[in-house]
Coordinates of C-alpha atoms in Angstrom, one line a residue:
X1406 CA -2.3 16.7 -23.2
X1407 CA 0.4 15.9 -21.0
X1408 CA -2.8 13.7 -18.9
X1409 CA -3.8 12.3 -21.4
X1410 CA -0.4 10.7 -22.3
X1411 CA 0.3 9.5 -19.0
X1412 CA -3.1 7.8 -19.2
X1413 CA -2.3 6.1 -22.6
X1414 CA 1.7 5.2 -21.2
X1415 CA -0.9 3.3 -17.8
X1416 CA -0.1 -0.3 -17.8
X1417 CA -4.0 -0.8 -17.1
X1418 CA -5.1 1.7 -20.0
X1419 CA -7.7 0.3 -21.6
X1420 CA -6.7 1.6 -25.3
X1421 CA -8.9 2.8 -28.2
X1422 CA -8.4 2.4 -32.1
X1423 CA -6.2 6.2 -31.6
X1424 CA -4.5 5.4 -28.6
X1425 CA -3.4 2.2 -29.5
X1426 CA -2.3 3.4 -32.8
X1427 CA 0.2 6.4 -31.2
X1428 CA 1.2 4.3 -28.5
X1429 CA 2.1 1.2 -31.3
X1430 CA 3.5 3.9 -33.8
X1431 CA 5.6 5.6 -31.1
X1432 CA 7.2 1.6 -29.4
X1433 CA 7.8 0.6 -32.8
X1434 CA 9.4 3.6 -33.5
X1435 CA 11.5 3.3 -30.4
X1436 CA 12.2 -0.4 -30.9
X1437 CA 13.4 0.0 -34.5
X1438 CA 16.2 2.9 -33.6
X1439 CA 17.0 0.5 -31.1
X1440 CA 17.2 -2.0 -33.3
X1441 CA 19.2 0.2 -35.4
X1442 CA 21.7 0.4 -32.6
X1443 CA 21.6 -3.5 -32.8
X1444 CA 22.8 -3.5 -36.3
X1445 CA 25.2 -0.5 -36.1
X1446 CA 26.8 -2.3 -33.4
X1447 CA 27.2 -5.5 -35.3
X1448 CA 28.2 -3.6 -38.2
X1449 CA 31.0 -1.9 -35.9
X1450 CA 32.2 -4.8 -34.3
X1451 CA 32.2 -7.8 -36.7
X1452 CA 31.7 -5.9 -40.5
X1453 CA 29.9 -7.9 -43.0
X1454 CA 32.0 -10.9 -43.4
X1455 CA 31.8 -14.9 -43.2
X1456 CA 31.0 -14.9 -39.2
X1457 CA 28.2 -12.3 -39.8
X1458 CA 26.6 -14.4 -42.5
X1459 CA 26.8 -17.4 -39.8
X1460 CA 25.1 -15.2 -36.9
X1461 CA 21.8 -14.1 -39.9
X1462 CA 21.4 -17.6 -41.2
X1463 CA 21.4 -18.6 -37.8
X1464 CA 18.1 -17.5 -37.1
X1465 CA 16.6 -19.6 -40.1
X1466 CA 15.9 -22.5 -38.3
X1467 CA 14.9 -21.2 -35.5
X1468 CA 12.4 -18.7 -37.3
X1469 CA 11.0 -22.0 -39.5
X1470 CA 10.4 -23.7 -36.2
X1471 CA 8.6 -21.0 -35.2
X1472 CA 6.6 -20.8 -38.5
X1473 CA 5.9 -24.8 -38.6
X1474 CA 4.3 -25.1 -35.1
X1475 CA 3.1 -21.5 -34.6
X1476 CA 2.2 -19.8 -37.8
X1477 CA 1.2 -16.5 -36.8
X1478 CA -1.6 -18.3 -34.2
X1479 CA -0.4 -16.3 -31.3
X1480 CA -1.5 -13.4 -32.2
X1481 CA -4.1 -13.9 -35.0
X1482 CA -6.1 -17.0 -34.2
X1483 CA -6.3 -16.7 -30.4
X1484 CA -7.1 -12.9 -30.2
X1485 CA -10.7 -13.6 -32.2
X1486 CA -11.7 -16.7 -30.0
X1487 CA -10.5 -15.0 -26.8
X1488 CA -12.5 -11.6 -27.6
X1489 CA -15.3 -13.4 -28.4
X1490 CA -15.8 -15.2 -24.8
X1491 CA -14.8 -11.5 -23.0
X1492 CA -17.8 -10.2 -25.3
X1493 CA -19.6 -12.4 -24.0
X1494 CA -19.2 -12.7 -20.3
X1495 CA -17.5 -15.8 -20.4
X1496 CA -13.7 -15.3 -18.5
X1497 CA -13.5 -19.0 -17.4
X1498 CA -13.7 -20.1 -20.6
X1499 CA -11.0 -17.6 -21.9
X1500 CA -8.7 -19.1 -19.1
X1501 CA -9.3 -22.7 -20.1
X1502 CA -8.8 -21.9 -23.8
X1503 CA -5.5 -20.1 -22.6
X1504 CA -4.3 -22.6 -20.5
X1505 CA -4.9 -25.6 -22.9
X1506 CA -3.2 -23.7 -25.7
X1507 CA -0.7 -22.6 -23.8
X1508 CA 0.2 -26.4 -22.5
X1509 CA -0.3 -28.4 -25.5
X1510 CA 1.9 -25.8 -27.1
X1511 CA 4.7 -25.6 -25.2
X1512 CA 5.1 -29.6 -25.5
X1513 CA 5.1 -29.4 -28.6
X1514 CA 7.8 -26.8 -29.3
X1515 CA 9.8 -29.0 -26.9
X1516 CA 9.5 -31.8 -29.2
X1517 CA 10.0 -29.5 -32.1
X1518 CA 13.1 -27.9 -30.5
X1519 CA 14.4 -31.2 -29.1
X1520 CA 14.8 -32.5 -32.7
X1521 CA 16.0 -29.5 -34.5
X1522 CA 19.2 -29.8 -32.2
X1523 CA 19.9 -32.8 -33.3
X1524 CA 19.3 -32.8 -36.8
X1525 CA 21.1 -28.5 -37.0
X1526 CA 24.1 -30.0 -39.0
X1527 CA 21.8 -31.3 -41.8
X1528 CA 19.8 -28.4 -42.0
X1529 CA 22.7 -25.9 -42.1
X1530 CA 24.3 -27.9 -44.8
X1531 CA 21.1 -28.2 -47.3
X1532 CA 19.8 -24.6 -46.7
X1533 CA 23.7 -22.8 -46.6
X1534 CA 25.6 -25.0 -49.6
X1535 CA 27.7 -21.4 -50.1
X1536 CA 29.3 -21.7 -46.2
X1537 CA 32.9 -23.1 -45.8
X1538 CA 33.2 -25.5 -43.3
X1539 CA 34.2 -22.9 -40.3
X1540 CA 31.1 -21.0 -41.8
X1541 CA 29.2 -24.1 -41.2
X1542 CA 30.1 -25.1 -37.7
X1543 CA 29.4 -21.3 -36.3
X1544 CA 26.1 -21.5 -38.0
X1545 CA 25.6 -24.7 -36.1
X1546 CA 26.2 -23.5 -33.1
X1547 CA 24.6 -20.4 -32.7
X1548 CA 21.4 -21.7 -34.0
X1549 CA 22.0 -24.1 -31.3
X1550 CA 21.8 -21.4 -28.8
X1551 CA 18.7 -19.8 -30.7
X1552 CA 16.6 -23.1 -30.7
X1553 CA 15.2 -22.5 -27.4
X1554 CA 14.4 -19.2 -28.4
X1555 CA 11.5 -20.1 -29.6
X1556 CA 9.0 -21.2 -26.6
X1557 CA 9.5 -18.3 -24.7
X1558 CA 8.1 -16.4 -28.6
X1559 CA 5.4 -18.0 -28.5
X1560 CA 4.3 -18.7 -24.8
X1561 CA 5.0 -14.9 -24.9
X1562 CA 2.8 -14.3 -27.9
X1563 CA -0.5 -15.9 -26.5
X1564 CA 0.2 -13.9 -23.4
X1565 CA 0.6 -11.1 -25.3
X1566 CA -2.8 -11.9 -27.5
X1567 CA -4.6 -12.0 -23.6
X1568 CA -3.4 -8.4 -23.6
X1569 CA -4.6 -7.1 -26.3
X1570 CA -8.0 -9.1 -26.4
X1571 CA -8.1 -6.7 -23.0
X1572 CA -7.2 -3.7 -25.1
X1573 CA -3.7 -3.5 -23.4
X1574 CA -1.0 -2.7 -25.3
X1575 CA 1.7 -1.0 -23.7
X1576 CA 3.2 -4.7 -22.4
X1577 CA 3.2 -6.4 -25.7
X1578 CA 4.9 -3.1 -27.2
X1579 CA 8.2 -2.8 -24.8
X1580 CA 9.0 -6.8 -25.7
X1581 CA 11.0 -6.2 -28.8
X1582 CA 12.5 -3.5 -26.9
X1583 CA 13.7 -5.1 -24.2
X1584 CA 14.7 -7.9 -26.5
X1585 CA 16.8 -5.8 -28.9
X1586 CA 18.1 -4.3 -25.7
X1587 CA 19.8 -7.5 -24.5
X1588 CA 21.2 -8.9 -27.8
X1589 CA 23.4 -5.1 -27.8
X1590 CA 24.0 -5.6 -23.7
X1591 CA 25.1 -9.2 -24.9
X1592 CA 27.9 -8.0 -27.2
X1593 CA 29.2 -5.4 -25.3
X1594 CA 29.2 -7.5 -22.1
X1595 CA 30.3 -10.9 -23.2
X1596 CA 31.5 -9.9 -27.2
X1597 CA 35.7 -10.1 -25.6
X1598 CA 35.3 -13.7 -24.9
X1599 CA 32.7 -15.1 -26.8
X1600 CA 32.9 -13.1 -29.9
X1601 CA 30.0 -13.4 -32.6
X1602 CA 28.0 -15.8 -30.2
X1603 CA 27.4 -13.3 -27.2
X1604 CA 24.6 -11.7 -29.7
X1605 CA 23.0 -15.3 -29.7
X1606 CA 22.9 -15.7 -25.7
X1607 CA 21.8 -12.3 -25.9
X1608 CA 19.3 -13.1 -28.2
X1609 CA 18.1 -15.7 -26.0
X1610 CA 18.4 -13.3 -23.1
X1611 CA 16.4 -10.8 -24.1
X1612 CA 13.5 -13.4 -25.7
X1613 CA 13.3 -15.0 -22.0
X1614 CA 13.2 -11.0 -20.2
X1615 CA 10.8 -9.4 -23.1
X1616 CA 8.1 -11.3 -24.9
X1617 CA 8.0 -13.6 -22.3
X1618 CA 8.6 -11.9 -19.1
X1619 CA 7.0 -8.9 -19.6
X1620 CA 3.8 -9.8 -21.1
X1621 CA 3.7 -12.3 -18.3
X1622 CA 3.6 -9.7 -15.6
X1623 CA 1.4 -7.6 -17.5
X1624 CA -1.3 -11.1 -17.7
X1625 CA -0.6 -10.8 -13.7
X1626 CA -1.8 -7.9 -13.4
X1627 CA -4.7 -8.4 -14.7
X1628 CA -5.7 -12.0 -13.1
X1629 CA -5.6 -13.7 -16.1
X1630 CA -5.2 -17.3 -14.5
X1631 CA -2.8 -19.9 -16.4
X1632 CA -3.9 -24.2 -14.8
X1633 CA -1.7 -26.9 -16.6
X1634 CA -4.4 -28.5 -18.9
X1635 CA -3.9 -30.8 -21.4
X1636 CA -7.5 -30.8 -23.1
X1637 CA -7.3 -31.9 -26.5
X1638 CA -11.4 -32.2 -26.5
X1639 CA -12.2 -28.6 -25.3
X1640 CA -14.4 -27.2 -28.2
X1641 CA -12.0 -23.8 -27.9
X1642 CA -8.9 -25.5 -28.8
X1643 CA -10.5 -27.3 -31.3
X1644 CA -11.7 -24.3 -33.2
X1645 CA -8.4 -22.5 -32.5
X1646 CA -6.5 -25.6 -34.1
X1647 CA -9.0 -25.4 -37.6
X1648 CA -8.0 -21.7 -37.7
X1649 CA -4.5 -22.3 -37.1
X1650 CA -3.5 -25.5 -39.0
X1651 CA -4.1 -23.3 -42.7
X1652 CA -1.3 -21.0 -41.1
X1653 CA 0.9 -23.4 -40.3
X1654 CA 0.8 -25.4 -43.5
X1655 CA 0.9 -22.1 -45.6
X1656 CA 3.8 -20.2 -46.3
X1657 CA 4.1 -16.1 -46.8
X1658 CA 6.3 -14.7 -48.5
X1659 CA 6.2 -12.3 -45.6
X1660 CA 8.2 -14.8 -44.0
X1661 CA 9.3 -16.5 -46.1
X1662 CA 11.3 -13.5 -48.5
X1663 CA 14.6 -13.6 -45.8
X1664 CA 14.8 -17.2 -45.9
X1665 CA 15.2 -17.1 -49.9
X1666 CA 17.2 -14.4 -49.5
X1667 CA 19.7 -16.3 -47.1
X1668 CA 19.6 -19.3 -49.1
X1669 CA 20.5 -17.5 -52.3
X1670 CA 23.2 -15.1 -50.8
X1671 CA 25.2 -18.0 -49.1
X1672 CA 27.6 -18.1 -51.9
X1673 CA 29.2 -14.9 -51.4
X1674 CA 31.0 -13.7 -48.5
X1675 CA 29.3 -11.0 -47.3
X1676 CA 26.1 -10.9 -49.3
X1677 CA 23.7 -12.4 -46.2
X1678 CA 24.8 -9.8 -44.0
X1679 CA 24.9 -6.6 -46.2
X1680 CA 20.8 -7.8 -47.8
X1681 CA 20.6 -8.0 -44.0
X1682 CA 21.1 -4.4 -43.1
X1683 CA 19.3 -3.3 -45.8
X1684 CA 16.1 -5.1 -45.0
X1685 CA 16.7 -4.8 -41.1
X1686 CA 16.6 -0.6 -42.1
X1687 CA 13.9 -1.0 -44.3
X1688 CA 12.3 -3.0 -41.9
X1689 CA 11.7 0.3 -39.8
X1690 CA 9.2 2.2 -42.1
X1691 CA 7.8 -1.0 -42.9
X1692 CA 7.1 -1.6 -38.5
X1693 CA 5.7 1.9 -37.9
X1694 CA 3.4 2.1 -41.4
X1695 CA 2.7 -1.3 -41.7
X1696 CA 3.4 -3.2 -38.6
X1697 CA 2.1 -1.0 -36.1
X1698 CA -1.2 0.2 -37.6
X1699 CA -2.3 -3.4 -38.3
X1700 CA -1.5 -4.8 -34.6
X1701 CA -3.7 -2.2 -33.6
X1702 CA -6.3 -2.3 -36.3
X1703 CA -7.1 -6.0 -35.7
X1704 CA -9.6 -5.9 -32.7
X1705 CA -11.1 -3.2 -33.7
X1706 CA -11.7 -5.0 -37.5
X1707 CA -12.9 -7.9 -35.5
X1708 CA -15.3 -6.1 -33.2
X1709 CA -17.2 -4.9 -36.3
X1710 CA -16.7 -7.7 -38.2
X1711 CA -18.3 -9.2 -35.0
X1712 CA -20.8 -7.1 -35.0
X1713 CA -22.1 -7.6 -38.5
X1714 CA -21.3 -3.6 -39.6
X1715 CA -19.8 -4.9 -43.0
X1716 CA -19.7 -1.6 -44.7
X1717 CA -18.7 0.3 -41.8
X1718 CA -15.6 -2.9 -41.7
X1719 CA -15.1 -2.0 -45.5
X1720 CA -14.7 1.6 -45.1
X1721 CA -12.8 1.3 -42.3
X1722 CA -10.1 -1.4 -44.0
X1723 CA -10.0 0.9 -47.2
X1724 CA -9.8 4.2 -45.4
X1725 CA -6.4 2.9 -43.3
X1726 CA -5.0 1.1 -46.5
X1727 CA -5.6 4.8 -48.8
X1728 CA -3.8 6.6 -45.2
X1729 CA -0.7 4.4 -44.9
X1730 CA 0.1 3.8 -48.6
X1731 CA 0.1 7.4 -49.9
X1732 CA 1.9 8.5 -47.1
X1733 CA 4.9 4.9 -48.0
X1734 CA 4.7 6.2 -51.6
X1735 CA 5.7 9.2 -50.2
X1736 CA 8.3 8.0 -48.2
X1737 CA 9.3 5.2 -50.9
X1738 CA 10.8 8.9 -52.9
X1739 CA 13.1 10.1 -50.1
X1740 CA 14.2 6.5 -48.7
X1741 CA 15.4 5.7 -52.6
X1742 CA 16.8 8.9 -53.2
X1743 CA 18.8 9.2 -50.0
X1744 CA 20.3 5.8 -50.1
X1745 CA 23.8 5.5 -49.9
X1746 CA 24.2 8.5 -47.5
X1747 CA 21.7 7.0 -45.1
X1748 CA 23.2 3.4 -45.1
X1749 CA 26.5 5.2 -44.5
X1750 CA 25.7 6.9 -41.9
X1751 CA 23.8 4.4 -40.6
X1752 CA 26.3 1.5 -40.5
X1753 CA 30.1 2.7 -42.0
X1754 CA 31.6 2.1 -38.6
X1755 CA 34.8 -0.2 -37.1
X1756 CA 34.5 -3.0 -40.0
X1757 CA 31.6 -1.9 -42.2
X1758 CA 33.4 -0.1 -44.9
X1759 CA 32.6 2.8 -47.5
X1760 CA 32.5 -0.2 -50.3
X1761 CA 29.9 -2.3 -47.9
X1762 CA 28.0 0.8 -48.0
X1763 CA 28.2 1.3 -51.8
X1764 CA 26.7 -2.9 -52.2
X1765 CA 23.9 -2.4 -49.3
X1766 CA 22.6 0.8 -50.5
X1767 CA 22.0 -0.5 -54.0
X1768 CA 19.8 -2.8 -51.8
X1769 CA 18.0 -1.0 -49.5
X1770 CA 17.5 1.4 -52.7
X1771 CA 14.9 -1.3 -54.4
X1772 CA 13.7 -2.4 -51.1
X1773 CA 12.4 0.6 -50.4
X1774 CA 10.3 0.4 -54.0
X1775 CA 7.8 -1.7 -52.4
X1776 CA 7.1 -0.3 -49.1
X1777 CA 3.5 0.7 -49.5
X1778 CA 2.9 -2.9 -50.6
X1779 CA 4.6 -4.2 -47.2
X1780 CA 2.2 -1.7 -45.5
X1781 CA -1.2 -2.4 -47.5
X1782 CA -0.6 -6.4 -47.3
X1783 CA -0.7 -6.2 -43.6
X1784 CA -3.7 -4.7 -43.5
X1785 CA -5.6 -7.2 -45.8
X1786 CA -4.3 -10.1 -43.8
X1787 CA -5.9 -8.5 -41.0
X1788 CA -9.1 -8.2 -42.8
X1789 CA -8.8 -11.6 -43.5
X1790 CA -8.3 -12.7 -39.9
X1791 CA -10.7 -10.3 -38.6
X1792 CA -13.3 -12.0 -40.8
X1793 CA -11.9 -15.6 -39.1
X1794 CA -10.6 -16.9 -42.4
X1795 CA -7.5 -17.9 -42.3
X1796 CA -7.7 -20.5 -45.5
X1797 CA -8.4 -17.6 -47.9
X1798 CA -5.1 -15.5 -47.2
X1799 CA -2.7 -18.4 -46.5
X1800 CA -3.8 -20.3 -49.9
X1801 CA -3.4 -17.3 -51.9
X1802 CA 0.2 -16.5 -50.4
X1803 CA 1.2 -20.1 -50.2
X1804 CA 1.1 -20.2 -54.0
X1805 CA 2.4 -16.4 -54.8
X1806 CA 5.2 -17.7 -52.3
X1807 CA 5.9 -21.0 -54.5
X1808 CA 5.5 -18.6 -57.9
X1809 CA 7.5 -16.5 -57.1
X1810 CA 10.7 -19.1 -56.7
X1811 CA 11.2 -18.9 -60.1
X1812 CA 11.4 -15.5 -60.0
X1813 CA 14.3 -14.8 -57.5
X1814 CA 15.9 -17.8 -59.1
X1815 CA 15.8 -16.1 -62.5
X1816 CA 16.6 -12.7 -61.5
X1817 CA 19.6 -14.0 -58.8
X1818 CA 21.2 -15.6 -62.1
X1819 CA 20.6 -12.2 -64.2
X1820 CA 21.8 -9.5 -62.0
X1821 CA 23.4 -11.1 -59.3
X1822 CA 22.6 -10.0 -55.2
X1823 CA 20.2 -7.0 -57.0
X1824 CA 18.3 -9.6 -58.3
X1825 CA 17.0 -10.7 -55.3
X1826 CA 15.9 -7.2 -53.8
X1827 CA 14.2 -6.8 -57.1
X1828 CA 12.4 -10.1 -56.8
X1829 CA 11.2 -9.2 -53.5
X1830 CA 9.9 -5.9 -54.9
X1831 CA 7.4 -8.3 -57.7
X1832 CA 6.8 -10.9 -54.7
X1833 CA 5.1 -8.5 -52.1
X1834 CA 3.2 -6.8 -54.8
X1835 CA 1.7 -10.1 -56.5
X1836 CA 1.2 -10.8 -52.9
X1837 CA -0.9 -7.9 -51.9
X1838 CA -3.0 -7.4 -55.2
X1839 CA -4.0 -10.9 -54.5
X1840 CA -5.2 -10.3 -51.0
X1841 CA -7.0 -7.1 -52.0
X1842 CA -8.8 -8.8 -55.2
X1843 CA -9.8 -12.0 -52.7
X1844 CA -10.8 -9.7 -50.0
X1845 CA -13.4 -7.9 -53.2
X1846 CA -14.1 -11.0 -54.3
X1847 CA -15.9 -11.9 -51.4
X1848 CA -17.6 -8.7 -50.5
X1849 CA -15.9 -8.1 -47.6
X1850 CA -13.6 -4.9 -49.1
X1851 CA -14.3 -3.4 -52.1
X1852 CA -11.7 -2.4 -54.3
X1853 CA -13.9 0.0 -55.8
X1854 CA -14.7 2.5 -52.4
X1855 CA -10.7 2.7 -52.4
X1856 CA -10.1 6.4 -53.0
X1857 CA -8.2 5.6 -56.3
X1858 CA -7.9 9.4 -56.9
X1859 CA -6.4 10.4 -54.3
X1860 CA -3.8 7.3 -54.0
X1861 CA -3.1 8.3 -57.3
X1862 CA -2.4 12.4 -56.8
X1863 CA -0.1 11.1 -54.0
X1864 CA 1.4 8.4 -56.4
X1865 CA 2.3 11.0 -59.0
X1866 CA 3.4 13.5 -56.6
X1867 CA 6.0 10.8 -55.1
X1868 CA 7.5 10.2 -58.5
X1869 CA 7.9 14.4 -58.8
X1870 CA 9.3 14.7 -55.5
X1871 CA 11.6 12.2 -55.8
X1872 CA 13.0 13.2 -58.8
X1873 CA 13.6 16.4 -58.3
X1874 CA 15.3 15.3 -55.1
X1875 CA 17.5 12.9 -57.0
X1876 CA 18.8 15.4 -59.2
X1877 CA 19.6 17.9 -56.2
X1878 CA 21.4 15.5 -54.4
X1879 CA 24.1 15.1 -57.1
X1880 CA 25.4 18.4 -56.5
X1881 CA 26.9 16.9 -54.0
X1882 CA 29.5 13.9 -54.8
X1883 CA 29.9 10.8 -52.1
X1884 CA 33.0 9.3 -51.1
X1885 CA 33.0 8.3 -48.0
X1886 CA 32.7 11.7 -46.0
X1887 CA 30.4 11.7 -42.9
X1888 CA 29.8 15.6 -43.5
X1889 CA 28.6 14.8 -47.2
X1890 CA 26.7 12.6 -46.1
X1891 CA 25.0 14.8 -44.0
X1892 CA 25.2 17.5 -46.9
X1893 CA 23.4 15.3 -49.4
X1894 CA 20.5 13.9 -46.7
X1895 CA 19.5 17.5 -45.7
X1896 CA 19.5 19.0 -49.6
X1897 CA 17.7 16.3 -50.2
X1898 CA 15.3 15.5 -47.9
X1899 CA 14.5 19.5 -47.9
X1900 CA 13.7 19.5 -51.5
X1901 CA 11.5 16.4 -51.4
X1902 CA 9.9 18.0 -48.3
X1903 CA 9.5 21.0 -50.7
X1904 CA 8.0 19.2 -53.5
X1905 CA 5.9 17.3 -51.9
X1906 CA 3.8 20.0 -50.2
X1907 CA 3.9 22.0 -53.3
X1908 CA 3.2 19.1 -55.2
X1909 CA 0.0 17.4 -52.2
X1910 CA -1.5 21.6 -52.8
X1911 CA -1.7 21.8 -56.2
X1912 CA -3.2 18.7 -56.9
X1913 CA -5.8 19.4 -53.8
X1914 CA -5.1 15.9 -52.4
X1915 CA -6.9 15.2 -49.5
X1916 CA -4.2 13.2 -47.7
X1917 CA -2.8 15.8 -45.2
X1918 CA -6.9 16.8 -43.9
X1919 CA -7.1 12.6 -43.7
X1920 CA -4.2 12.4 -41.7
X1921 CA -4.9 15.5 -39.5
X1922 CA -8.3 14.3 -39.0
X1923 CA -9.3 14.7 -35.2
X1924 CA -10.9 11.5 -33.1
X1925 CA -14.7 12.2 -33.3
X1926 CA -16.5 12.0 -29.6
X1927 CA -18.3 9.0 -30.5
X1928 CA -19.2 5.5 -28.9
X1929 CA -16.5 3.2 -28.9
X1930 CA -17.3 0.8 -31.9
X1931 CA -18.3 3.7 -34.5
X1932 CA -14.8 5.2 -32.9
X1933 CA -13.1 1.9 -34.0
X1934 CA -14.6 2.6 -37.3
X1935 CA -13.3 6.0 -37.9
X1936 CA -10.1 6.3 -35.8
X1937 CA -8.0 3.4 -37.0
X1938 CA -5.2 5.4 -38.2
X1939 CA -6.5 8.7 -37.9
X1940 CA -3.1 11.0 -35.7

């Protein structure tokens, strides 16, 4: 055992569906208690006030940019045309496509980022109308320092897609890492004289060092070569751009649910940054179930996609969707139950008072409602992008995205901040059934081979678990001590534990066999079609 996870932690590892999955499952996992400590930190040292509403919306900008030129092509579009030309022999022609991509790229972002400096004032009005003006000009000028930012992403995410076309993933998995790393090292070093803004250098620190840096070193190693080229008429790019431009003119609510978030919470001092830490710790079940499983499901999907074993791709695609959202229903119980003692233990610290606890566990409490659909919609995209279409998916969620406006609009004016975490709840799942229906639609997925049964065995045992948890944990009341806190987490997270095996036996549900399933000793591709997901 203890060989066997040196060879998976080898920078050179060639990884399979399994050990790509543990290895993902076990950085993100890292990465998100680091980013935890990222958000605890901010928390402690500058609360969930008017500066720490600047420093979120900062990122806007920066992330559009990001979205505009980039899409998601990184790491989508470029790992299906590069794993084609290393099936097929053809490494010269991977490097050319890499190095025209990577060139005509980077001028672009330079354009891109050249002109969102200049024109950060107008945007920060429009998109922030809630701001006062000191609000305003801190906004300005940390998105100032982000801007830049956003090459070293991307130039970091093709490099990163070279990696995992090679089946290396233990590069591309310490980036975030290192990158949440420096935006803590940033505060702590530079927070005395710089205040709020030594995140943002640290932010910009940590993009240059992680993504960038060390997936660069990792492409080294490997000889990937990188020539200036500035080949607009090389039949690769070409077919990289008609696969990208759908993702760069579509919008995802994916993406797109923090911006609406931010534009509707500018109003009210405080509301960005508590919806903030709410999402950023919902954001961790979402990176290990969702995130995780479909980075390292999407070669695989590809390869036998590519190799025209459609029901073999079908199973495969419903097997890991059944797997990860029984086990987020599951988890959806507890995370809803336990709350307010988790987001106070999490963040009450320094400025982040009992009262900001109260307001962001209301939040993270309907958040966590829609976690398996986070989880599910990931893997459809991948489908999606496995099956190189990229219209499909970005059509569908362009128009849930622009549908569902009304919706936060409506509920923002009904109930307030709660109204928005609701509305993302009815986004991502219009968002997800729609993938899953186009995905049946075309025969590539069936929503009729998904095991309905047994989603639904786990389904019902959720809603059990979780309230039976619920009324346990009001034996003990909450206000503001760390050792109820801790009280009120165990009880509860023991009973659900409770409930939940009692509940997965009596029903016979097969998800604890499907997770404990063992990696068969098979060839590699009928591996990839049985181990994606499997522990």
């Amino acid at each position: 055992m203890f060989s066997r996870i040196l060879r998976i932690l080898h920078p050179s590892h060639q990884h399979s569906a399994f050990s790509a999955t543990v290895l993902l499952m076990s950085t993100v996992m890292l990465s998100r208690v680091i980013g935890y400590l990222r958000e605890a930190y901010i928390a402690y040292a500058f609360g969930a006030g008017g500066q720490t509403d600047a420093y979120v919306a900062a990122f806007t900008l920066p992330d559009w940019l990001n979205y505009i030129l980039a899409g998601g092509t990184a790491s989508i579009t470029f790992i299906s045309i590069y794993t084609r030309f290393l099936a097929e022999k053809r490494e010269a022609d991977a490097d050319k496509t890499f190095s025209v991509i990577i060139t005509v790229m980077t001028s672009v972002f330079l354009v891109g980022i050249a002109a969102a400096e200049i024109f950060t004032p107008q945007f920060v009005g429009w998109m922030f109308h809630g701001f006062s003006a000191e609000q305003m000009a801190l906004c300005v000028s940390l998105t100032r320092i982000l801007l830049p930012a956003q090459i070293f992403f991307y130039v970091g995410g093709v490099v990163g897609a070279v990696l995992l076309s090679h089946r290396m993933f233990l590069f591309p998995s310490f980036g975030p890492l290192i990158y949440n790393l420096f935006i803590i090292l940033g505060g702590i070093v530079a927070g005395k004289q710089l205040g709020i803004a030594s995140l943002a250098w640290g932010a910009l620190a940590g993009t240059v060092i992680g993504p960038f840096l060390v997936n660069a070193i990792g492409a080294a190693r490997i000889g990937t070569r990188y020539r200036p080229a500035f080949d607009l008429h090389n039949e690769a790019f070409r077919e990289w751009v008609r696969l990208s431009i759908p993702l760069m003119l579509g919008v995802s609510l994916v993406t797109a649910d923090d911006w609406i978030l931010r534009y509707c919470a500018s109003s009210g001092v405080g509301d960005i940054a508590r919806l903030n830490y709410a999402k950023r710790l919902f954001a961790v079940p979402i990176a290990v179930l969702g995130q995780a499983t479909g980075q390292a499901s999407l070669p695989f999907f590809a390869r036998l996609f590519g190799e025209k074993r459609m029901k073999e791709f079908g199973e495969t695609v419903n097997g890991s969707v059944y797997r990860i959202s029984a086990l987020s229903f599951l988890c959806s119980a507890l995370m809803m139950v336990a709350a307010l003692p988790l987001i106070d233990l999490v963040y009450r610290r320094g400025r982040f008072s009992f009262g900001d606890s109260q307001e962001t566990a209301l939040y993270f409490f309907w958040f966590s409602l829609s976690l398996a659909f986070w989880a599910a919609q990931g893997l459809y995209a991948r489908a999606f992008y496995a099956a190189g279409d990229t219209l499909t998916p970005m059509v569908a969620c362009t128009l849930v995205t622009l549908a569902s406006l009304a919706v936060y609009r409506a509920l923002f004016h009904s109930f307030s901040v709660v109204g928005l975490a609701i509305a993302s709840d009815i986004g991502i799942i219009a968002n997800t059934i729609a993938a899953a229906v186009l995905l049946h639609r075309r025969k590539l997925v069936s929503l009729g081979d998904l095991p309905w049964v047994e989603l639904g065995k786990a389904t019902l045992v959720a809603v059990i678990a979780g309230g039976i948890a619920w009324q346990v944990s009001h034996l003990i009341p909450l206000r503001g001590s760390r050792v109820a806190d801790l009280e009120s987490l165990g009880l509860s997270s023991i009973t659900w534990a409770g409930a939940v095996a009692a509940g997965l036996w009596l029903l016979r549900s097969d998800l604890p066999q499907s997770l404990r399933r063992k990696k068969a000793a098979v060839p590699e591709t009928a591996e990839a079609a049985k181990a994606v997901l499997e522990p």
